[in-house]
Coordinates of C-alpha atoms and ligand atoms in Angstrom, one line a residue:
X1 CA -18.6 -16.9 -6.2
X2 CA -17.1 -14.1 -8.3
X3 CA -19.8 -12.8 -10.6
X4 CA -19.1 -11.1 -13.9
X5 CA -20.8 -10.6 -17.2
X6 CA -20.3 -14.3 -18.0
X7 CA -22.4 -15.6 -15.1
X8 CA -24.8 -12.7 -14.2
X9 CA -27.9 -14.7 -15.1
X10 CA -27.1 -17.5 -12.6
X11 CA -27.8 -15.4 -9.5
X12 CA -30.6 -13.1 -10.6
X13 CA -33.3 -15.6 -9.5
X14 CA -31.7 -16.0 -6.1
X15 CA -33.2 -14.1 -3.2
X16 CA -30.1 -13.0 -1.1
X17 CA -30.5 -12.4 2.6
X18 CA -28.5 -9.2 2.1
X19 CA -27.0 -7.2 -0.7
X20 CA -24.1 -5.1 0.4
X21 CA -23.5 -2.0 -1.6
X22 CA -19.7 -1.3 -1.4
X23 CA -16.9 -3.7 -0.8
X24 CA -14.6 -1.6 1.3
X25 CA -13.8 -2.1 5.0
X26 CA -17.3 -2.0 6.3
X27 CA -19.0 -4.0 3.5
X28 CA -16.5 -6.8 3.5
X29 CA -16.6 -7.1 7.3
X30 CA -20.4 -7.4 7.0
X31 CA -20.1 -10.1 4.3
X32 CA -17.7 -12.2 6.4
X33 CA -20.0 -12.2 9.4
X34 CA -23.2 -12.8 7.3
X35 CA -21.6 -15.8 5.6
X36 CA -20.5 -17.1 9.0
X37 CA -24.1 -16.8 10.2
X38 CA -25.1 -19.1 7.4
X39 CA -26.8 -16.3 5.4
X40 CA -26.3 -15.5 1.8
X41 CA -24.9 -12.2 0.6
X42 CA -23.8 -10.4 -2.5
X43 CA -21.2 -7.6 -2.3
X44 CA -21.3 -5.1 -5.2
X45 CA -18.2 -2.9 -5.5
X46 CA -17.6 -0.3 -8.1
X47 CA -13.8 0.0 -7.5
X48 CA -11.7 3.1 -6.6
X49 CA -13.2 3.7 -3.2
X50 CA -11.7 5.4 -0.2
X51 CA -9.9 2.4 1.2
X52 CA -8.4 1.8 -2.3
X53 CA -6.7 5.2 -2.2
X54 CA -5.5 4.7 1.4
X55 CA -1.8 4.2 0.8
X56 CA -1.3 2.8 4.3
X57 CA -3.5 2.0 7.2
X58 CA -1.6 3.4 10.1
X59 CA -3.7 2.8 13.2
X60 CA -5.3 -0.6 13.0
X61 CA -4.5 -3.1 15.7
X62 CA -2.8 -6.2 14.5
X63 CA -1.7 -4.9 11.1
X64 CA 1.6 -3.3 10.4
X65 CA 1.2 0.5 10.0
X66 CA 2.4 0.1 6.4
X67 CA -0.5 -2.0 5.3
X68 CA -2.0 -0.6 2.1
X69 CA -5.8 -0.4 1.9
X70 CA -5.6 -2.4 -1.3
X71 CA -4.3 -5.4 0.6
X72 CA -7.0 -5.1 3.2
X73 CA -9.7 -5.1 0.4
X74 CA -8.0 -8.0 -1.4
X75 CA -7.7 -10.1 1.7
X76 CA -11.2 -9.3 2.8
X77 CA -12.6 -10.1 -0.6
X78 CA -10.8 -13.5 -0.7
X79 CA -12.0 -14.2 2.8
X80 CA -15.6 -13.4 2.0
X81 CA -15.4 -15.5 -1.3
X82 CA -14.0 -18.5 0.6
X83 CA -16.9 -18.3 2.9
X84 CA -19.3 -18.5 -0.1
X85 CA -20.2 -14.8 -0.5
X86 CA -20.9 -13.6 -4.1
X87 CA -18.9 -10.6 -5.3
X88 CA -19.6 -8.4 -8.3
X89 CA -17.6 -5.6 -9.8
X90 CA -20.3 -3.1 -10.7
X91 CA -22.0 0.2 -9.8
X92 CA -25.3 0.1 -7.9
X93 CA -27.6 2.6 -9.6
X94 CA -30.8 2.1 -7.8
X95 CA -32.3 0.3 -4.8
X96 CA -36.1 -0.1 -4.8
X97 CA -38.2 -1.2 -1.8
X98 CA -40.8 -3.7 -3.0
X99 CA -42.3 -4.4 0.4
X100 CA -40.7 -7.6 1.8
X101 CA -37.7 -7.5 -0.6
X102 CA -35.5 -5.0 -2.4
X103 CA -34.5 -4.9 -6.0
X104 CA -31.0 -3.7 -6.8
X105 CA -30.2 -2.4 -10.2
X106 CA -26.5 -2.6 -11.1
X107 CA -24.5 -1.2 -14.0
X108 CA -21.9 -3.7 -15.0
X109 CA -19.1 -2.5 -17.3
X110 CA -18.3 1.1 -18.0
X111 CA -18.7 0.4 -21.7
X112 CA -21.4 -1.7 -23.4
X113 CA -22.9 -1.8 -19.9
X114 CA -25.4 -4.4 -18.8
X115 CA -28.0 -3.7 -16.1
X116 CA -28.8 -6.9 -14.1
X117 CA -31.2 -6.7 -11.2
X118 CA -30.7 -8.6 -8.0
X119 CA -33.0 -9.2 -5.1
X120 CA -32.5 -9.3 -1.3
X121 CA -34.3 -9.1 2.0
X122 CA -31.8 -6.7 3.5
X123 CA -29.6 -3.9 2.3
X124 CA -26.3 -2.9 3.8
X125 CA -25.3 0.5 2.6
X126 CA -21.5 0.4 2.8
X127 CA -20.7 2.7 -0.1
X128 CA -18.7 5.3 1.9
X129 CA -17.7 8.8 0.7
X130 CA -14.9 10.2 -1.4
X131 CA -12.9 13.2 -0.5
X132 CA -13.0 16.3 -2.7
X133 CA -9.5 17.2 -3.8
X134 CA -8.1 20.6 -5.0
X135 CA -9.1 21.0 -8.6
X136 CA -5.9 21.9 -10.6
X137 CA -5.5 21.9 -14.3
X138 CA -3.3 18.8 -14.1
X139 CA -5.1 16.4 -11.8
X140 CA -2.4 13.8 -12.1
X141 CA -0.2 16.3 -10.2
X142 CA -2.7 16.2 -7.3
X143 CA -3.0 12.4 -7.5
X144 CA 0.8 12.1 -7.3
X145 CA 0.6 13.3 -3.6
X146 CA -3.1 12.8 -2.4
X147 CA -3.1 10.0 0.1
X148 CA 0.6 10.1 0.5
X149 CA 1.9 13.1 2.4
X150 CA -1.0 15.2 1.2
X151 CA -3.5 13.8 3.7
X152 CA -7.3 13.9 3.7
X153 CA -8.0 12.7 7.2
X154 CA -6.7 14.3 10.4
X155 CA -7.7 11.5 12.7
X156 CA -5.8 9.1 10.5
X157 CA -2.7 11.2 9.8
X158 CA -2.5 14.0 12.4
X159 CA 0.3 12.1 13.9
X160 CA 2.1 12.1 10.5
X161 CA 1.9 15.9 10.4
X162 CA 3.2 16.5 13.9
X163 CA 5.2 19.8 14.1
X164 CA 5.6 19.9 10.3
X165 CA 5.2 22.7 7.9
X166 CA 1.6 22.0 6.8
X167 CA -0.5 23.3 4.0
X168 CA -4.3 23.3 4.8
X169 CA -6.3 23.3 1.6
X170 CA -9.9 24.5 1.9
X171 CA -12.9 25.1 -0.3
X172 CA -15.0 27.1 2.1
X173 CA -14.5 29.7 4.8
X174 CA -15.9 27.3 7.4
X175 CA -13.3 24.7 6.6
X176 CA -10.6 27.2 7.7
X177 CA -11.6 26.3 11.2
X178 CA -9.9 23.0 10.7
X179 CA -6.7 24.9 11.3
X180 CA -7.7 25.4 14.9
X181 CA -8.0 21.7 15.4
X182 CA -5.0 20.8 13.3
X183 CA -2.9 23.0 15.6
X184 CA -3.1 20.2 18.2
X185 CA -0.6 18.4 15.9
X186 CA 1.2 21.3 14.3
X187 CA 1.1 25.1 14.6
X188 CA 3.1 25.6 11.4
X189 CA 0.0 25.9 9.2
X190 CA -0.5 27.8 6.0
X191 CA -4.0 28.0 4.7
X192 CA -4.6 27.8 0.9
X193 CA -7.9 28.9 -0.7
X194 CA -6.8 28.3 -4.3
X195 CA -8.4 31.6 -5.0
X196 CA -11.9 30.1 -4.6
X197 CA -13.0 31.3 -1.1
X198 CA -14.3 34.6 0.2
X199 CA -12.6 35.1 3.6
X200 CA -14.2 37.6 6.0
X201 CA -12.5 40.0 8.2
X202 CA -13.2 38.0 11.4
X203 CA -11.5 34.9 10.0
X204 CA -8.6 36.8 8.7
X205 CA -8.1 38.3 12.1
X206 CA -8.3 34.9 13.8
X207 CA -5.7 33.5 11.4
X208 CA -3.5 36.5 12.0
X209 CA -3.8 36.1 15.8
X210 CA -2.6 32.5 15.5
X211 CA 0.2 33.4 13.1
X212 CA -1.2 31.2 10.3
X213 CA -0.5 32.7 6.8
X214 CA -3.4 32.8 4.3
X215 CA -2.5 32.2 0.7
X216 CA -5.3 33.2 -1.7
X217 CA -3.4 33.2 -5.0
X218 CA -4.5 30.2 -7.1
X219 CA -2.2 27.1 -7.1
X220 CA -0.4 26.1 -10.2
X221 CA 0.9 22.8 -9.0
X222 CA 2.2 20.8 -6.1
X223 CA 6.0 20.4 -5.9
X224 CA 7.8 17.2 -4.9
X225 CA 9.0 13.8 -6.1
X226 CA 8.3 10.2 -5.4
X227 CA 4.9 11.0 -3.9
X228 CA 6.5 13.3 -1.3
X229 CA 5.0 16.8 -1.7
X230 CA 7.4 19.5 -0.5
X231 CA 5.7 22.7 -1.5
X232 CA 3.3 24.5 -3.7
X233 CA 3.9 26.7 -6.8
X234 CA 1.3 29.5 -7.2
X235 CA 0.2 31.0 -10.5
X236 CA 2.4 34.1 -10.0
X237 CA 5.4 31.8 -10.0
X238 CA 6.1 32.1 -6.3
X239 CA 6.5 29.0 -4.1
X240 CA 5.6 28.0 -0.6
X241 CA 7.7 25.4 1.2
X242 CA 5.8 22.6 2.9
X243 CA 6.5 19.3 4.5
X244 CA 3.0 17.9 4.5
X245 CA -0.6 18.9 3.8
X246 CA -4.2 18.3 4.7
X247 CA -7.1 18.6 2.3
X248 CA -10.3 19.8 4.1
X249 CA -12.6 20.3 1.2
X250 CA -15.5 18.1 2.1
X251 CA -16.6 14.8 0.5
X252 CA -19.0 13.3 -2.0
X253 CA -21.4 10.9 -0.3
X254 CA -22.0 7.7 -2.3
X255 CA -25.8 7.6 -1.7
X256 CA -27.4 8.3 -5.0
X257 CA -28.8 4.8 -5.3
X258 CA -30.9 5.4 -2.1
X259 CA -32.6 8.5 -3.4
X260 CA -36.0 6.7 -3.8
X261 CA -36.1 5.7 -0.1
X262 CA -36.7 8.0 2.8
X263 CA -34.1 7.7 5.5
X264 CA -33.3 9.8 8.5
X265 CA -30.1 11.7 7.9
X266 CA -27.8 14.1 9.7
X267 CA -26.4 16.3 7.0
X268 CA -25.6 13.6 4.4
X269 CA -24.8 10.9 6.9
X270 CA -27.3 8.2 7.4
X271 CA -28.5 8.1 11.0
X272 CA -28.5 4.6 12.6
X273 CA -29.2 2.9 15.9
X274 CA -26.4 1.2 17.9
X275 CA -26.6 -1.9 15.6
X276 CA -26.2 0.3 12.4
X277 CA -29.9 0.0 11.5
X278 CA -31.2 3.0 9.7
X279 CA -34.7 4.4 10.1
X280 CA -35.8 1.8 7.5
X281 CA -35.9 -1.5 9.4
X282 CA -34.3 -3.5 6.6
X283 CA -31.6 -1.1 5.6
X284 CA -28.4 -0.9 7.5
X285 CA -25.6 1.7 7.0
X286 CA -22.0 1.1 8.0
X287 CA -18.7 3.0 7.9
X288 CA -18.1 6.5 6.5
X289 CA -21.7 6.8 5.1
X290 CA -23.2 6.6 8.5
X291 CA -23.0 9.2 11.3
X292 CA -19.8 8.7 13.3
X293 CA -16.0 8.6 13.0
X294 CA -14.5 7.8 9.6
X295 CA -12.1 5.0 10.4
X296 CA -11.4 1.5 9.2
X297 CA -11.7 0.2 12.8
X298 CA -15.2 1.7 13.1
X299 CA -16.3 0.4 9.6
X300 CA -15.2 -3.1 10.4
X301 CA -17.0 -3.1 13.8
X302 CA -20.1 -1.6 12.0
X303 CA -20.1 -4.6 9.6
X304 CA -20.1 -7.0 12.6
X305 CA -23.0 -5.2 14.2
X306 CA -25.1 -4.9 11.1
X307 CA -24.6 -8.6 10.1
X308 CA -25.5 -9.7 13.7
X309 CA -28.7 -7.6 13.7
X310 CA -29.7 -9.0 10.4
X311 CA -29.0 -12.6 11.6
X312 CA -31.1 -12.0 14.7
X313 CA -34.1 -10.7 12.7
X314 CA -33.9 -13.7 10.3
X315 CA -33.3 -16.3 13.0
X316 CA -36.1 -15.0 15.2
X317 CA -38.5 -15.2 12.2
X318 CA -37.4 -18.8 11.4
X319 CA -38.8 -22.0 12.9
X320 CA -36.5 -23.8 15.2
X321 CA -34.5 -26.6 13.6
X322 CA -35.3 -30.0 15.1
X323 CA -33.2 -33.1 15.2
X324 CA -35.6 -35.4 13.4
X325 CA -34.7 -39.0 14.4
Ligands
FAD401 P1 -14.9 2.5 1.8 O1 -13.7 1.7 2.3 O2 -14.7 3.7 1.0 O3 -15.8 1.5 1.0 C1 -16.9 1.9 0.3 C2 -16.9 1.2 -1.1 O4 -18.2 1.4 -1.7 C3 -15.8 1.8 -2.0 O5 -14.9 0.8 -2.3 C4 -16.6 2.3 -3.2 O6 -15.9 2.0 -4.4 C5 -17.9 1.5 -3.1 N1 -19.1 2.2 -3.7 C6 -19.5 3.4 -3.6 N2 -20.6 3.7 -4.3 C7 -20.9 2.5 -4.9 C8 -21.9 2.1 -5.7 N3 -22.9 3.0 -6.1 N4 -21.9 0.9 -6.2 C9 -21.0 0.0 -5.8 N5 -20.0 0.3 -5.0 C10 -19.9 1.6 -4.5 N6 -8.7 5.1 8.2 C11 -8.0 4.6 9.2 O7 -8.6 4.0 10.1 N7 -6.7 4.7 9.3 C12 -6.0 5.3 8.3 O8 -4.7 5.4 8.4 C13 -6.7 5.9 7.2 N8 -6.0 6.5 6.2 C14 -6.7 7.0 5.1 C15 -6.0 7.6 4.1 C16 -6.7 8.0 3.0 C17 -5.9 8.6 1.8 C18 -8.1 7.9 2.9 C19 -8.8 8.4 1.7 C20 -8.8 7.3 3.9 C21 -8.1 6.9 5.1 N9 -8.8 6.3 6.1 C22 -8.1 5.7 7.2 C23 -10.3 6.2 6.2 C24 -10.8 4.9 5.7 O9 -10.3 4.7 4.4 C25 -12.3 4.8 5.8 O10 -12.7 5.3 7.0 C26 -12.8 3.4 5.5 O11 -12.3 3.0 4.3 C27 -14.3 3.4 5.6 O12 -14.8 2.2 5.2 P2 -16.2 2.1 4.4 O13 -16.4 0.7 4.2 O14 -17.2 2.9 5.0 O15 -15.9 2.9 3.0
FAD402 P1 -16.9 6.9 -9.9 O1 -17.6 7.9 -9.1 O2 -16.3 5.7 -9.3 O3 -17.8 6.5 -11.1 C1 -18.4 7.4 -12.1 C2 -19.4 6.7 -12.9 O4 -18.8 5.6 -13.6 C3 -20.5 6.0 -12.1 O5 -21.5 7.0 -11.9 C4 -20.9 4.9 -12.9 O6 -21.8 5.2 -13.9 C5 -19.6 4.5 -13.6 N1 -18.9 3.3 -13.0 C6 -18.0 3.4 -12.0 N2 -17.6 2.2 -11.7 C7 -18.2 1.3 -12.4 C8 -18.2 -0.1 -12.6 N3 -17.4 -0.8 -11.8 N4 -19.0 -0.6 -13.5 C9 -19.9 0.1 -14.2 N5 -19.9 1.5 -14.2 C10 -19.1 2.1 -13.3 N6 -8.2 9.1 -9.0 C11 -7.4 8.8 -10.0 O7 -7.8 8.6 -11.1 N7 -6.0 8.6 -9.8 C12 -5.5 8.7 -8.5 O8 -4.3 8.5 -8.3 C13 -6.4 9.2 -7.5 N8 -5.9 9.4 -6.2 C14 -6.8 9.7 -5.2 C15 -6.4 9.9 -3.9 C16 -7.2 10.3 -2.9 C17 -6.7 10.5 -1.5 C18 -8.6 10.5 -3.2 C19 -9.5 10.9 -2.1 C20 -9.1 10.3 -4.5 C21 -8.2 9.9 -5.5 N9 -8.7 9.7 -6.8 C22 -7.8 9.3 -7.8 C23 -10.1 9.6 -6.9 C24 -10.8 10.4 -7.9 O9 -11.0 11.6 -7.2 C25 -12.2 9.6 -8.2 O10 -13.1 9.8 -7.2 C26 -12.1 8.1 -8.5 O11 -11.0 7.9 -9.4 C27 -13.3 7.5 -9.0 O12 -13.4 7.8 -10.4 P2 -14.5 7.4 -11.4 O13 -14.5 8.4 -12.5 O14 -14.4 6.0 -11.7 O15 -15.8 7.8 -10.6
FAD403 P1 -9.6 -8.9 26.4 O1 -9.0 -9.1 25.0 O2 -10.0 -10.0 27.2 O3 -8.6 -7.9 27.2 C1 -8.9 -7.6 28.6 C2 -7.5 -7.8 29.3 O4 -7.6 -7.2 30.6 C3 -7.2 -9.3 29.4 O5 -5.9 -9.5 28.7 C4 -7.0 -9.5 30.9 O6 -5.9 -10.3 31.3 C5 -6.8 -8.0 31.4 N1 -7.3 -7.8 32.8 C6 -8.5 -8.1 33.3 N2 -8.5 -7.6 34.6 C7 -7.4 -7.0 34.9 C8 -6.9 -6.3 36.0 N3 -7.6 -6.1 37.1 N4 -5.6 -5.8 35.9 C9 -4.9 -6.0 34.8 N5 -5.3 -6.6 33.7 C10 -6.6 -7.1 33.7 N6 -13.7 -12.6 19.0 C11 -13.8 -12.4 17.6 O7 -14.0 -11.3 17.2 N7 -13.6 -13.5 16.8 C12 -13.2 -14.7 17.2 O8 -13.0 -15.6 16.4 C13 -13.2 -14.9 18.6 N8 -12.8 -16.1 19.1 C14 -12.6 -16.3 20.5 C15 -12.2 -17.5 21.0 C16 -12.0 -17.7 22.4 C17 -11.4 -19.0 22.9 C18 -12.2 -16.6 23.3 C19 -12.0 -16.8 24.7 C20 -12.7 -15.4 22.8 C21 -12.9 -15.2 21.4 N9 -13.4 -14.0 20.8 C22 -13.4 -13.8 19.5 C23 -13.8 -12.9 21.7 C24 -12.6 -11.9 21.8 O9 -11.5 -12.6 22.4 C25 -13.1 -10.7 22.7 O10 -14.3 -10.2 22.3 C26 -12.0 -9.6 22.8 O11 -10.8 -10.1 23.2 C27 -12.5 -8.5 23.7 O12 -11.4 -7.5 23.8 P2 -11.2 -6.8 25.2 O13 -10.1 -5.9 25.0 O14 -12.6 -6.2 25.7 O15 -10.9 -7.9 26.3

C-alpha cells in the first residue's frame, strides 16, 4: 500500500518485520524478496537518490544499456507494491533500538511536515550515498551535465570515456590519484582543482611525468548543449576543450539516522558479513552504504541476501506450521 499523509495512522500500530530505509536499487530488491518470503515491510524513500540521477544504467544484464534509473525505481516500486509492500515518500530522521524492536521516526512533507513513528523487528539500511559535485555559482549549469557525460563513477562509465579528452574534477590532492586509474580508459586527462586544492611538488611532478595538465584556475562554467559537456570556461575567460569528464570529489553518506546506534564501519561504509548483516544483528546494510563496489548489480544482490537472512532468522524462531486435519 502506498502510504501518504492521508493514511499514515493506519500503519503506525503495525509491527513490520522490516523497515527499509531507502527505495533505490538495494532497498527495492530487499522489499521484493521480503514480501515473497511472506514477511511485511515498509520502504521509506526521500526521493532524489543516486539511482534517480543515473541517466542510464549501462551494465546491467537483461536491461538495455539505455535504461534510466528512474524506470528501474518505478518498476521496482510497482513490483514491491503489487507484492503487498508498503511504500512511503518521506525522510527517515532517526532509528532507535528499543531492544526487540526499532522505532523509526520519519519526516513526511518538506513543508508543514508530520513526524510519524513506525516500528519494525529489522532495519535494512539502503540509503546509499550522493556524490559531491563541483560547487559553481550556477549549480544548474553543473546539473545540466552531471550524470550525462560528466560522470561520477569510473566503474559505471570508464567505458564511455575511452580515449576521450577527459576532465578530472577533484576536491582533494589525494583524489588526483584517480587519474592514474582513469588512464586505463583514457590517457587524455586534464585535472581541475577549481582553485580549491593545495597540490604538492611530488604530485605536480607525477602529473607532469604522465603528461596530464593541471588546471588550478577556478571554473566559471561548463560549456556544451543538450546535456553534452564539451569544455570548461575558467574565470580568466580561457576555455579548455573536453569530450567527457569524471567528478572525483567524494560523497555524502546517507547515514545520519543511524547516529544513535553503534555499528562497525570502514571509513563511512557500514561493514557487513556475507549476508549484509552489520555488527548489529538486526540491522542490515545493502548497496552503496555498505563496504564494497557501488553498482546496481551489487545493490540488487545485497537486497536478496539481506532479505533471505532476515527470513531465516524469523523462520527459525517461529513454530512449524502444522496441517491441522
Ligand atoms: P540508491 O539507489 O542511491 O538508493 C538509496 C535511496 O535511499 C535513495 O533513493 C535515497 O533517496 C534514499 N535515502 C537516503 N537517505 C534517506 C533517508 N534518510 N530517508 C529516506 N530515504 C533516504 N551503477 C551501475 O551499476 N551502472 C551504471 O551505469 C551506473 N551509472 C551511474 C550513474 C550516475 C550518474 C550515478 C550517480 C550512479 C550510477 N551508478 C551506476 C551507481 C548506482 O546508481 C548505485 O550503485 C546504486 O543506485 C546503489 O543502490 P543503493 O540502493 O545502494 O542506493
Ligand atoms: P536531501 O538531502 O534529499 O534532503 C535535504 C533535507 O530535506 C533532508 O534533511 C530532509 O529534512 C528534507 N527532505 C528531503 N526529502 C524529504 C521528503 N521526502 N520528505 C520530507 N522531508 C524531506 N539536484 C538537482 O536539484 N538537480 C539536478 O539536476 C541534479 N543532478 C544531479 C546529478 C548527479 C549525478 C548527482 C550526483 C546529483 C545531482 N543533484 C541534482 C543532486 C543534488 O546534489 C542533491 O543531492 C539532491 O537534489 C537532493 O536535494 P535535497 O535538497 O532534496 O536534499
Ligand atoms: P546458469 O544460468 O545455469 O549458467 C550456467 C551455464 O553454464 C548454463 O547455461 C550451462 O549450460 C553452462 N555450462 C555448464 N557446464 C558447461 C560446460 N562444461 N561447458 C559449457 N557450458 C557449460 N533465480 C532467481 O533469481 N529467480 C527465479 O525466479 C528463479 N527461478 C528459477 C526457475 C527454474 C526452473 C530454475 C531451474 C532456476 C531458477 N532460478 C531463479 C535460479 C537461477 O536460474 C540461477 O540461480 C541462475 O541461473 C544462476 O546463474 P549461473 O550463471 O550461476 O548459472
